[in-house]
Tab-separated table of C-alpha atoms in Angstrom:
chain	number	residue	atom	x	y	z
A	1	UNK	CA	-84.290	-35.496	-148.965
A	2	UNK	CA	-85.368	-34.923	-145.356
A	3	UNK	CA	-83.003	-37.714	-144.260
A	4	UNK	CA	-80.085	-36.075	-146.020
A	5	UNK	CA	-80.992	-32.796	-144.363
A	6	UNK	CA	-81.212	-34.512	-140.952
A	7	UNK	CA	-77.880	-36.207	-141.474
A	8	UNK	CA	-76.160	-32.932	-142.146
A	9	UNK	CA	-77.956	-30.970	-139.473
A	10	UNK	CA	-76.929	-33.540	-136.868
A	11	UNK	CA	-73.401	-33.716	-138.119
A	12	UNK	CA	-70.638	-31.264	-138.547
A	13	UNK	CA	-71.316	-27.724	-139.698
A	14	UNK	CA	-68.028	-27.801	-141.581
A	15	UNK	CA	-69.105	-30.700	-143.761
A	16	UNK	CA	-72.260	-28.919	-144.840
A	17	UNK	CA	-70.280	-25.724	-145.431
A	18	UNK	CA	-67.806	-27.477	-147.716
A	19	UNK	CA	-70.584	-29.203	-149.643
A	20	UNK	CA	-72.547	-25.989	-150.244
A	21	UNK	CA	-69.458	-23.980	-151.172
A	22	UNK	CA	-68.337	-26.595	-153.689
A	23	UNK	CA	-71.740	-26.555	-155.356
A	24	UNK	CA	-71.550	-22.748	-155.585
A	25	UNK	CA	-68.016	-22.967	-156.958
A	26	UNK	CA	-69.102	-25.390	-159.687
A	27	UNK	CA	-71.752	-22.874	-160.801
A	28	UNK	CA	-69.216	-20.044	-160.753
A	29	UNK	CA	-66.724	-21.966	-162.878
A	30	UNK	CA	-69.521	-22.916	-165.252
A	31	UNK	CA	-70.392	-19.253	-165.928
A	32	UNK	CA	-66.768	-18.468	-166.682
A	33	UNK	CA	-66.852	-21.101	-169.370
A	34	UNK	CA	-67.800	-19.117	-172.429
A	35	UNK	CA	-69.697	-21.484	-174.670
A	36	UNK	CA	-71.780	-23.048	-171.986
A	37	UNK	CA	-74.769	-21.423	-170.369
A	38	UNK	CA	-75.087	-21.747	-166.626
A	39	UNK	CA	-77.214	-24.498	-165.122
A	40	UNK	CA	-78.937	-21.908	-162.946
A	41	UNK	CA	-80.136	-19.064	-165.132
A	42	UNK	CA	-83.024	-16.641	-165.355
A	43	UNK	CA	-84.642	-18.390	-168.340
A	44	UNK	CA	-86.810	-20.436	-165.990
A	45	UNK	CA	-90.471	-19.857	-165.286
A	46	UNK	CA	-90.088	-18.423	-161.758
A	47	UNK	CA	-87.216	-15.998	-162.342
A	48	UNK	CA	-88.576	-15.067	-165.750
A	49	UNK	CA	-92.015	-14.145	-164.515
A	50	UNK	CA	-90.656	-12.168	-161.545
A	51	UNK	CA	-88.380	-10.204	-163.869
A	52	UNK	CA	-91.202	-9.665	-166.345
A	53	UNK	CA	-93.549	-8.290	-163.676
A	54	UNK	CA	-90.874	-5.932	-162.359
A	55	UNK	CA	-90.072	-4.816	-165.881
A	56	UNK	CA	-93.740	-4.192	-166.690
A	57	UNK	CA	-94.001	-1.859	-163.724
A	58	UNK	CA	-90.809	0.069	-164.316
A	59	UNK	CA	-91.109	0.345	-168.083
A	60	UNK	CA	-94.108	2.670	-167.716
A	61	UNK	CA	-91.695	5.321	-166.525
A	62	UNK	CA	-89.830	5.338	-169.813
A	63	UNK	CA	-92.721	4.809	-172.235
A	64	UNK	CA	-92.303	8.255	-173.755
A	65	UNK	CA	-88.653	7.698	-174.581
A	66	UNK	CA	-89.377	4.197	-175.911
A	67	UNK	CA	-92.054	5.626	-178.197
A	68	UNK	CA	-89.727	8.316	-179.496
A	69	UNK	CA	-87.040	5.742	-180.258
A	70	UNK	CA	-89.484	3.502	-182.107
A	71	UNK	CA	-90.843	6.407	-184.157
A	72	UNK	CA	-87.320	7.438	-185.062
A	73	UNK	CA	-86.528	3.914	-186.180
A	74	UNK	CA	-89.765	3.766	-188.159
A	75	UNK	CA	-88.871	7.004	-189.873
A	76	UNK	CA	-85.479	5.756	-191.004
A	77	UNK	CA	-86.959	2.457	-192.193
A	78	UNK	CA	-89.642	4.267	-194.205
A	79	UNK	CA	-87.000	6.479	-195.781
A	80	UNK	CA	-85.015	3.389	-196.673
A	81	UNK	CA	-88.094	1.795	-198.204
A	82	UNK	CA	-88.973	4.803	-200.354
A	83	UNK	CA	-85.393	5.010	-201.583
A	84	UNK	CA	-85.550	1.334	-202.467
A	85	UNK	CA	-88.680	1.618	-204.630
A	86	UNK	CA	-87.018	3.812	-207.228
A	87	UNK	CA	-83.837	1.794	-207.390
A	88	UNK	CA	-83.608	-0.820	-210.112
A	89	UNK	CA	-82.949	-4.222	-208.604
A	90	UNK	CA	-79.499	-5.254	-209.737
A	91	UNK	CA	-78.002	-8.199	-207.923
A	92	UNK	CA	-80.120	-11.158	-206.896
A	93	UNK	CA	-82.240	-9.787	-204.100
A	94	UNK	CA	-83.064	-13.145	-202.628
A	95	UNK	CA	-80.061	-13.722	-200.405
A	96	UNK	CA	-80.202	-10.325	-198.791
A	97	UNK	CA	-83.971	-10.373	-198.426
A	98	UNK	CA	-84.475	-13.779	-196.962
A	99	UNK	CA	-81.202	-14.495	-195.233
A	100	UNK	CA	-82.225	-12.852	-191.980
A	101	UNK	CA	-85.435	-12.678	-190.041
A	102	UNK	CA	-85.867	-10.362	-187.076
A	103	UNK	CA	-87.867	-11.351	-183.993
A	104	UNK	CA	-88.840	-8.443	-181.736
A	105	UNK	CA	-88.340	-8.993	-178.006
A	106	UNK	CA	-88.261	-6.974	-174.799
A	107	UNK	CA	-85.358	-6.875	-172.381
A	108	UNK	CA	-86.836	-7.687	-168.964
A	109	UNK	CA	-83.567	-7.722	-167.051
A	110	UNK	CA	-80.685	-5.484	-168.007
A	111	UNK	CA	-77.735	-5.626	-165.624
A	112	UNK	CA	-74.737	-3.550	-166.727
A	113	UNK	CA	-72.770	-2.893	-163.548
A	114	UNK	CA	-71.157	-6.328	-163.227
A	115	UNK	CA	-68.412	-7.895	-165.310
A	116	UNK	CA	-70.361	-10.921	-166.550
A	117	UNK	CA	-73.588	-9.215	-167.528
A	118	UNK	CA	-76.301	-11.475	-168.886
A	119	UNK	CA	-79.633	-10.056	-170.064
A	120	UNK	CA	-83.033	-11.729	-170.013
A	121	UNK	CA	-85.561	-11.485	-172.862
A	122	UNK	CA	-89.296	-12.143	-172.683
A	123	UNK	CA	-89.292	-14.446	-175.739
A	124	UNK	CA	-88.115	-18.032	-176.022
A	125	UNK	CA	-88.434	-21.272	-177.985
A	126	UNK	CA	-92.116	-20.649	-178.585
A	127	UNK	CA	-91.180	-17.568	-180.589
A	128	UNK	CA	-88.482	-19.309	-182.600
A	129	UNK	CA	-85.460	-18.263	-180.560
A	130	UNK	CA	-82.557	-20.699	-180.254
A	131	UNK	CA	-79.102	-20.511	-178.694
A	132	UNK	CA	-76.343	-18.609	-180.528
A	133	UNK	CA	-78.582	-16.096	-182.247
A	134	UNK	CA	-77.573	-12.459	-182.474
A	135	UNK	CA	-79.491	-9.761	-180.604
A	136	UNK	CA	-79.353	-6.289	-182.167
A	137	UNK	CA	-80.663	-2.745	-181.969
A	138	UNK	CA	-81.080	-0.336	-184.880
A	139	UNK	CA	-77.925	1.388	-183.611
A	140	UNK	CA	-75.963	-1.355	-181.953
A	141	UNK	CA	-75.250	-4.953	-181.107
A	142	UNK	CA	-76.646	-6.263	-177.820
A	143	UNK	CA	-75.295	-9.796	-177.560
A	144	UNK	CA	-75.791	-13.474	-178.329
A	145	UNK	CA	-78.516	-15.759	-176.925
A	146	UNK	CA	-77.305	-18.291	-174.387
A	147	UNK	CA	-79.991	-20.262	-172.510
A	148	UNK	CA	-83.421	-20.576	-174.082
A	149	UNK	CA	-86.560	-21.879	-172.362
A	150	UNK	CA	-90.147	-22.011	-173.628
A	151	UNK	CA	-90.947	-18.365	-172.917
A	152	UNK	CA	-87.686	-16.705	-171.908
A	153	UNK	CA	-84.082	-16.528	-173.004
A	154	UNK	CA	-80.814	-15.182	-171.645
A	155	UNK	CA	-78.333	-13.167	-173.663
A	156	UNK	CA	-74.567	-12.944	-173.261
A	157	UNK	CA	-74.307	-9.155	-173.343
A	158	UNK	CA	-71.687	-7.276	-175.342
A	159	UNK	CA	-71.007	-5.810	-171.884
A	160	UNK	CA	-69.546	-9.110	-170.688
A	161	UNK	CA	-65.793	-9.535	-170.414
A	162	UNK	CA	-66.134	-12.872	-172.217
A	163	UNK	CA	-67.776	-11.332	-175.295
A	164	UNK	CA	-65.791	-10.806	-178.456
A	165	UNK	CA	-67.459	-9.539	-181.597
A	166	UNK	CA	-66.148	-9.223	-185.126
A	167	UNK	CA	-66.242	-5.579	-186.239
A	168	UNK	CA	-64.815	-3.411	-188.983
A	169	UNK	CA	-64.045	0.204	-189.738
A	170	UNK	CA	-66.882	1.342	-191.973
A	171	UNK	CA	-64.897	3.385	-194.489
A	172	UNK	CA	-61.822	1.182	-194.898
A	173	UNK	CA	-63.300	-2.307	-194.369
A	174	UNK	CA	-60.460	-3.391	-192.089
A	175	UNK	CA	-61.485	-6.004	-189.540
A	176	UNK	CA	-60.826	-6.155	-185.835
A	177	UNK	CA	-62.518	-7.641	-182.823
A	178	UNK	CA	-64.583	-5.669	-180.360
A	179	UNK	CA	-64.176	-6.416	-176.712
A	180	UNK	CA	-65.503	-4.885	-173.474
A	181	UNK	CA	-62.903	-4.491	-170.737
A	182	UNK	CA	-65.257	-4.179	-167.771
A	183	UNK	CA	-65.153	-0.394	-167.549
A	184	UNK	CA	-67.905	2.075	-168.346
A	185	UNK	CA	-70.977	0.734	-170.157
A	186	UNK	CA	-70.534	3.147	-173.066
A	187	UNK	CA	-66.897	2.213	-173.739
A	188	UNK	CA	-65.279	-0.741	-175.475
A	189	UNK	CA	-61.951	-1.585	-177.092
A	190	UNK	CA	-61.202	-2.618	-180.697
A	191	UNK	CA	-58.376	-5.134	-180.943
A	192	UNK	CA	-56.346	-6.766	-183.694
A	193	UNK	CA	-56.902	-3.985	-186.211
A	194	UNK	CA	-54.076	-4.074	-188.778
A	195	UNK	CA	-51.780	-1.031	-188.836
A	196	UNK	CA	-52.581	-0.512	-192.521
A	197	UNK	CA	-56.042	0.707	-191.578
A	198	UNK	CA	-55.816	4.494	-191.447
A	199	UNK	CA	-58.242	5.531	-188.745
A	200	UNK	CA	-59.313	8.838	-187.285
A	201	UNK	CA	-61.156	9.809	-184.154
A	202	UNK	CA	-64.855	9.784	-185.003
A	203	UNK	CA	-64.738	6.926	-187.538
A	204	UNK	CA	-67.745	4.647	-187.420
A	205	UNK	CA	-67.357	0.987	-186.438
A	206	UNK	CA	-69.904	-1.478	-187.829
A	207	UNK	CA	-70.411	-5.209	-187.440
A	208	UNK	CA	-68.153	-7.224	-189.733
A	209	UNK	CA	-69.456	-9.792	-192.199
A	210	UNK	CA	-67.227	-12.550	-190.871
A	211	UNK	CA	-69.647	-13.684	-188.193
A	212	UNK	CA	-72.578	-15.908	-189.045
A	213	UNK	CA	-74.469	-14.552	-186.063
A	214	UNK	CA	-74.763	-10.873	-186.945
A	215	UNK	CA	-75.693	-9.277	-190.261
A	216	UNK	CA	-72.975	-7.111	-191.763
A	217	UNK	CA	-72.965	-3.353	-191.347
A	218	UNK	CA	-74.924	-2.761	-188.146
A	219	UNK	CA	-73.544	0.443	-186.596
A	220	UNK	CA	-71.878	-0.197	-183.237
A	221	UNK	CA	-70.010	2.927	-182.208
A	222	UNK	CA	-67.304	5.407	-183.117
A	223	UNK	CA	-63.599	5.691	-182.375
A	224	UNK	CA	-63.226	8.062	-179.437
A	225	UNK	CA	-59.477	7.740	-178.932
A	226	UNK	CA	-56.535	5.659	-180.124
A	227	UNK	CA	-52.841	5.171	-179.469
A	228	UNK	CA	-50.423	4.263	-182.214
A	229	UNK	CA	-47.705	1.775	-181.290
A	230	UNK	CA	-44.622	0.880	-183.334
A	231	UNK	CA	-45.983	-2.063	-185.250
A	232	UNK	CA	-49.646	-2.046	-184.389
A	233	UNK	CA	-52.334	0.027	-182.739
A	234	UNK	CA	-51.792	-0.085	-179.011
A	235	UNK	CA	-55.305	0.720	-177.964
A	236	UNK	CA	-58.413	1.844	-179.800
A	237	UNK	CA	-61.267	3.130	-177.664
A	238	UNK	CA	-64.793	2.830	-178.981
A	239	UNK	CA	-67.855	4.665	-177.705
A	240	UNK	CA	-71.144	2.872	-178.307
A	241	UNK	CA	-73.992	4.607	-180.149
A	242	UNK	CA	-76.599	2.754	-178.116
A	243	UNK	CA	-77.336	3.521	-174.487
A	244	UNK	CA	-77.004	0.112	-172.832
A	245	UNK	CA	-78.261	1.389	-169.503
A	246	UNK	CA	-81.754	1.770	-170.971
A	247	UNK	CA	-82.541	-1.205	-173.193
A	248	UNK	CA	-86.162	-2.031	-173.966
A	249	UNK	CA	-87.007	-3.258	-177.452
A	250	UNK	CA	-84.446	-5.410	-179.216
A	251	UNK	CA	-84.400	-7.739	-182.242
A	252	UNK	CA	-83.231	-11.315	-182.279
A	253	UNK	CA	-81.639	-12.216	-185.612
A	254	UNK	CA	-82.461	-15.524	-187.195
A	255	UNK	CA	-80.014	-16.485	-189.927
A	256	UNK	CA	-81.680	-18.884	-192.381
A	257	UNK	CA	-78.442	-19.799	-194.070
A	258	UNK	CA	-76.508	-20.381	-190.855
A	259	UNK	CA	-76.526	-24.184	-190.992
A	260	UNK	CA	-75.514	-24.205	-194.629
A	261	UNK	CA	-72.626	-21.798	-194.046
A	262	UNK	CA	-71.515	-23.612	-190.925
A	263	UNK	CA	-71.466	-27.073	-192.511
A	264	UNK	CA	-69.577	-25.711	-195.510
A	265	UNK	CA	-66.993	-24.086	-193.253
A	266	UNK	CA	-66.596	-27.302	-191.262
A	267	UNK	CA	-66.146	-29.247	-194.469
A	268	UNK	CA	-63.404	-26.907	-195.637
A	269	UNK	CA	-61.693	-27.115	-192.265
A	270	UNK	CA	-61.618	-30.910	-192.391
A	271	UNK	CA	-60.049	-31.077	-195.790
B	1	UNK	CA	-90.551	-19.900	-131.581
B	2	UNK	CA	-93.505	-19.919	-133.954
B	3	UNK	CA	-93.323	-16.184	-134.153
B	4	UNK	CA	-89.656	-16.491	-135.026
B	5	UNK	CA	-90.390	-18.902	-137.869
B	6	UNK	CA	-92.974	-16.500	-139.232
B	7	UNK	CA	-90.695	-13.445	-138.970
B	8	UNK	CA	-87.639	-15.066	-140.518
B	9	UNK	CA	-89.705	-16.927	-143.103
B	10	UNK	CA	-91.126	-13.611	-144.230
B	11	UNK	CA	-87.677	-12.015	-144.308
B	12	UNK	CA	-86.336	-14.995	-146.254
B	13	UNK	CA	-88.866	-14.318	-149.012
B	14	UNK	CA	-89.032	-10.526	-148.881
B	15	UNK	CA	-85.322	-9.662	-148.742
B	16	UNK	CA	-84.306	-11.306	-152.058
B	17	UNK	CA	-87.399	-9.892	-153.763
B	18	UNK	CA	-86.581	-6.412	-152.461
B	19	UNK	CA	-83.012	-6.882	-153.652
B	20	UNK	CA	-83.911	-7.758	-157.243
B	21	UNK	CA	-86.822	-5.370	-157.663
B	22	UNK	CA	-85.388	-2.272	-155.969
B	23	UNK	CA	-81.765	-2.417	-154.846
B	24	UNK	CA	-80.340	-3.971	-158.010
B	25	UNK	CA	-81.469	-0.871	-159.898
B	26	UNK	CA	-79.847	1.837	-157.777
B	27	UNK	CA	-76.699	2.233	-159.934
B	28	UNK	CA	-75.209	4.856	-157.622
B	29	UNK	CA	-72.232	6.557	-159.352
B	30	UNK	CA	-73.116	4.402	-162.350
B	31	UNK	CA	-72.080	1.040	-160.926
B	32	UNK	CA	-72.781	0.696	-157.204
B	33	UNK	CA	-75.689	-1.403	-155.944
B	34	UNK	CA	-76.037	-2.125	-152.226
B	35	UNK	CA	-76.582	-5.771	-151.274
B	36	UNK	CA	-79.070	-5.432	-148.443
B	37	UNK	CA	-80.171	-9.086	-148.378
B	38	UNK	CA	-77.197	-9.991	-146.170
B	39	UNK	CA	-79.007	-8.362	-143.222
B	40	UNK	CA	-80.667	-11.789	-142.922
B	41	UNK	CA	-77.357	-13.164	-141.668
B	42	UNK	CA	-77.072	-10.414	-139.051
B	43	UNK	CA	-80.563	-10.544	-137.569
B	44	UNK	CA	-80.915	-14.348	-137.579
B	45	UNK	CA	-80.837	-15.652	-133.953
B	46	UNK	CA	-77.535	-17.026	-132.703
B	47	UNK	CA	-78.522	-20.363	-131.266
B	48	UNK	CA	-77.862	-23.957	-132.108
B	49	UNK	CA	-79.250	-23.565	-135.600
B	50	UNK	CA	-76.325	-22.606	-137.794
B	51	UNK	CA	-76.949	-25.517	-140.191
B	52	UNK	CA	-80.487	-24.312	-140.868
B	53	UNK	CA	-79.099	-20.869	-141.639
B	54	UNK	CA	-76.472	-22.361	-143.959
B	55	UNK	CA	-79.205	-24.127	-145.948
B	56	UNK	CA	-81.415	-21.016	-145.984
B	57	UNK	CA	-78.488	-18.856	-147.089
B	58	UNK	CA	-77.614	-21.333	-149.816
B	59	UNK	CA	-81.189	-21.282	-151.156
B	60	UNK	CA	-81.379	-17.490	-150.987
B	61	UNK	CA	-78.071	-17.215	-152.825
B	62	UNK	CA	-79.158	-19.653	-155.522
B	63	UNK	CA	-82.348	-17.704	-156.066
B	64	UNK	CA	-80.465	-14.403	-156.425
B	65	UNK	CA	-77.894	-15.979	-158.735
B	66	UNK	CA	-80.520	-17.535	-160.948
B	67	UNK	CA	-82.419	-14.275	-161.350
B	68	UNK	CA	-79.321	-12.187	-161.993
B	69	UNK	CA	-77.506	-14.884	-164.033
B	70	UNK	CA	-74.378	-14.528	-161.963
B	71	UNK	CA	-73.455	-18.189	-161.613
B	72	UNK	CA	-72.933	-18.884	-157.929
B	73	UNK	CA	-71.269	-15.728	-156.632
B	74	UNK	CA	-74.049	-14.672	-154.233
B	75	UNK	CA	-74.360	-18.243	-152.962
B	76	UNK	CA	-70.644	-18.547	-152.347
B	77	UNK	CA	-70.226	-15.231	-150.533
B	78	UNK	CA	-73.394	-15.615	-148.457
B	79	UNK	CA	-72.639	-19.170	-147.284
B	80	UNK	CA	-69.123	-18.063	-146.401
B	81	UNK	CA	-70.157	-15.241	-144.061
B	82	UNK	CA	-72.811	-17.469	-142.468
B	83	UNK	CA	-70.126	-20.017	-141.692
B	84	UNK	CA	-67.815	-17.524	-140.030
B	85	UNK	CA	-70.379	-15.257	-138.362
B	86	UNK	CA	-70.565	-16.948	-134.925
B	87	UNK	CA	-66.832	-17.545	-134.657
B	88	UNK	CA	-66.216	-13.897	-135.519
B	89	UNK	CA	-68.615	-12.683	-132.864
B	90	UNK	CA	-67.006	-14.985	-130.325
B	91	UNK	CA	-63.597	-13.474	-131.029
B	92	UNK	CA	-64.932	-9.905	-130.982
B	93	UNK	CA	-66.849	-10.206	-127.706
B	94	UNK	CA	-64.055	-12.163	-126.030
B	95	UNK	CA	-66.558	-13.754	-123.628
B	96	UNK	CA	-65.756	-17.040	-121.961
B	97	UNK	CA	-69.318	-18.333	-121.675
B	98	UNK	CA	-70.344	-16.948	-125.057
B	99	UNK	CA	-72.848	-19.761	-125.665
B	100	UNK	CA	-74.802	-18.959	-122.531
B	101	UNK	CA	-74.823	-15.197	-122.760
B	102	UNK	CA	-75.278	-14.422	-126.447
B	103	UNK	CA	-78.440	-15.482	-128.272
B	104	UNK	CA	-78.924	-12.583	-130.609
B	105	UNK	CA	-76.909	-9.700	-131.942
B	106	UNK	CA	-78.831	-7.444	-129.546
B	107	UNK	CA	-77.009	-9.074	-126.609
B	108	UNK	CA	-73.844	-7.351	-127.791
B	109	UNK	CA	-72.888	-3.690	-127.341
B	110	UNK	CA	-73.717	-1.363	-130.234
B	111	UNK	CA	-70.114	-0.658	-131.153
B	112	UNK	CA	-69.348	-4.382	-131.402
B	113	UNK	CA	-72.513	-4.892	-133.456
B	114	UNK	CA	-71.291	-2.303	-135.944
B	115	UNK	CA	-67.785	-3.732	-136.067
B	116	UNK	CA	-69.202	-7.211	-136.695
B	117	UNK	CA	-71.490	-5.950	-139.471
B	118	UNK	CA	-68.713	-3.905	-141.075
B	119	UNK	CA	-66.203	-6.767	-141.131
B	120	UNK	CA	-68.647	-9.377	-142.414
B	121	UNK	CA	-70.005	-7.006	-145.071
B	122	UNK	CA	-66.487	-6.235	-146.307
B	123	UNK	CA	-65.672	-9.953	-146.501
B	124	UNK	CA	-68.954	-10.722	-148.280
B	125	UNK	CA	-68.518	-7.965	-150.855
B	126	UNK	CA	-64.877	-8.787	-151.465
B	127	UNK	CA	-65.708	-12.451	-152.107
B	128	UNK	CA	-68.671	-11.474	-154.272
B	129	UNK	CA	-66.658	-9.222	-156.581
B	130	UNK	CA	-63.627	-11.482	-156.552
B	131	UNK	CA	-65.716	-14.466	-157.629
B	132	UNK	CA	-67.365	-12.331	-160.287
B	133	UNK	CA	-63.978	-11.407	-161.727
B	134	UNK	CA	-62.332	-14.741	-160.882
B	135	UNK	CA	-58.798	-13.399	-161.269
B	136	UNK	CA	-56.356	-11.007	-159.620
B	137	UNK	CA	-56.289	-8.862	-162.718
B	138	UNK	CA	-57.581	-5.317	-161.903
B	139	UNK	CA	-57.118	-5.888	-158.175
B	140	UNK	CA	-57.156	-2.188	-157.265
B	141	UNK	CA	-60.473	-1.700	-159.000
B	142	UNK	CA	-61.840	-4.706	-157.136
B	143	UNK	CA	-60.843	-3.253	-153.769
B	144	UNK	CA	-62.315	0.145	-154.625
B	145	UNK	CA	-65.615	-1.401	-155.678
B	146	UNK	CA	-65.682	-3.545	-152.530
B	147	UNK	CA	-65.028	-0.519	-150.340
B	148	UNK	CA	-67.578	1.831	-151.956
B	149	UNK	CA	-70.330	-0.776	-152.145
B	150	UNK	CA	-69.682	-1.833	-148.535
B	151	UNK	CA	-70.175	1.717	-147.259
B	152	UNK	CA	-73.525	1.888	-149.027
B	153	UNK	CA	-74.632	-1.533	-147.763
B	154	UNK	CA	-73.476	-0.917	-144.180
B	155	UNK	CA	-75.356	2.375	-143.909
B	156	UNK	CA	-78.555	0.714	-145.139
B	157	UNK	CA	-78.088	-2.260	-142.813
B	158	UNK	CA	-77.592	-0.039	-139.782
B	159	UNK	CA	-80.826	1.733	-140.710
B	160	UNK	CA	-82.411	-1.693	-141.100
B	161	UNK	CA	-81.235	-2.673	-137.619
B	162	UNK	CA	-83.273	0.131	-136.048
B	163	UNK	CA	-86.249	-1.276	-137.859
B	164	UNK	CA	-85.833	-5.029	-137.285
B	165	UNK	CA	-84.303	-5.105	-133.857
B	166	UNK	CA	-86.428	-2.418	-132.230
B	167	UNK	CA	-88.042	-3.785	-129.058
B	168	UNK	CA	-86.093	-7.014	-129.409
B	169	UNK	CA	-83.266	-5.857	-127.174
B	170	UNK	CA	-82.561	-7.809	-124.057
B	171	UNK	CA	-83.416	-4.930	-121.727
């Protein structure tokens, strides 16, 4: 290694420049390739522990708000539970009960000012996290896991111009795809919604059931504005319910039936 | 020389750490973070050691990119301004025996120092945001972000100059 260094340091500056810039360019192109995590990412031991230490210090400042949010979530879950007890079980409860498992994690790095935002979580393989798992909040979708190491993982944020998430209008069950256009962190755009879907400003958008990554019906946001074109909706603006500038506790969704569904879908595609 | 190694070694470690722990969380106007780590390029001595600086800049960039998950954008922009920094200064000062007279940025008049910092910062930020976006789509927005962030960075770097270069002038 020292010899290589010596060779370059004795030789032309331009040669070294071109070499270093091409390496950087390879990494840049790699991150713009959606399904592939970057070779250099924060799910390594050094970056992860630095981020975790910084997060530990700064999260003290918002402990009160975090507590309030968790209590609120607890309250709604308890209400749901007490409503459930008095309901006779009708359909087979097994698929809905055991299809998903939630793994709690903390966001230790939460960039939201860039265009290709990628979050870092403090849980990894050791906690059962794998790539392509959904990350959710009680009132929103956070993203999809990308790189996973032993103790850390990175998440392709919904606030990443490469993200596209299946969503539907809650009352009419029409599907579209949710997409962030790089603007404000509270705003997104709903695309490909059929014109038959009668929408109004204020309608709730929830996660659609078409994705095998996210459970159906997680609230995402509401329609804040839309423009009607001749044959389709020109633009539908969505405002998120969740505040993505202050993320702390999130849940990673493990879908037990994912492999089964995926292999079945592949089989049908091949036929 | 030993003192130099110690000073710049310390800066090499402290600047990226300061960047990720403090300056990446400013969010001025909702989306503006100053990139103060590039001051390393400005205060690093101008001698026959540009290759060392290229390697150091590359490593610093890789570290920042790995922590922020931004691919190679910091690496690319930082290595680029390191490559052009001496040539730029040579053009700006218009000195014939540049190599004999100029060994540090403090050997240059204050107004030229500022001009040099401003131009290199603008180039760095433009490359950074362009590589992040990787297309000419939304070009106006890109220029606005470059401009606003550069102002913030330049002000902080000029403050930093008072701090780092104090007593190092050639007087």
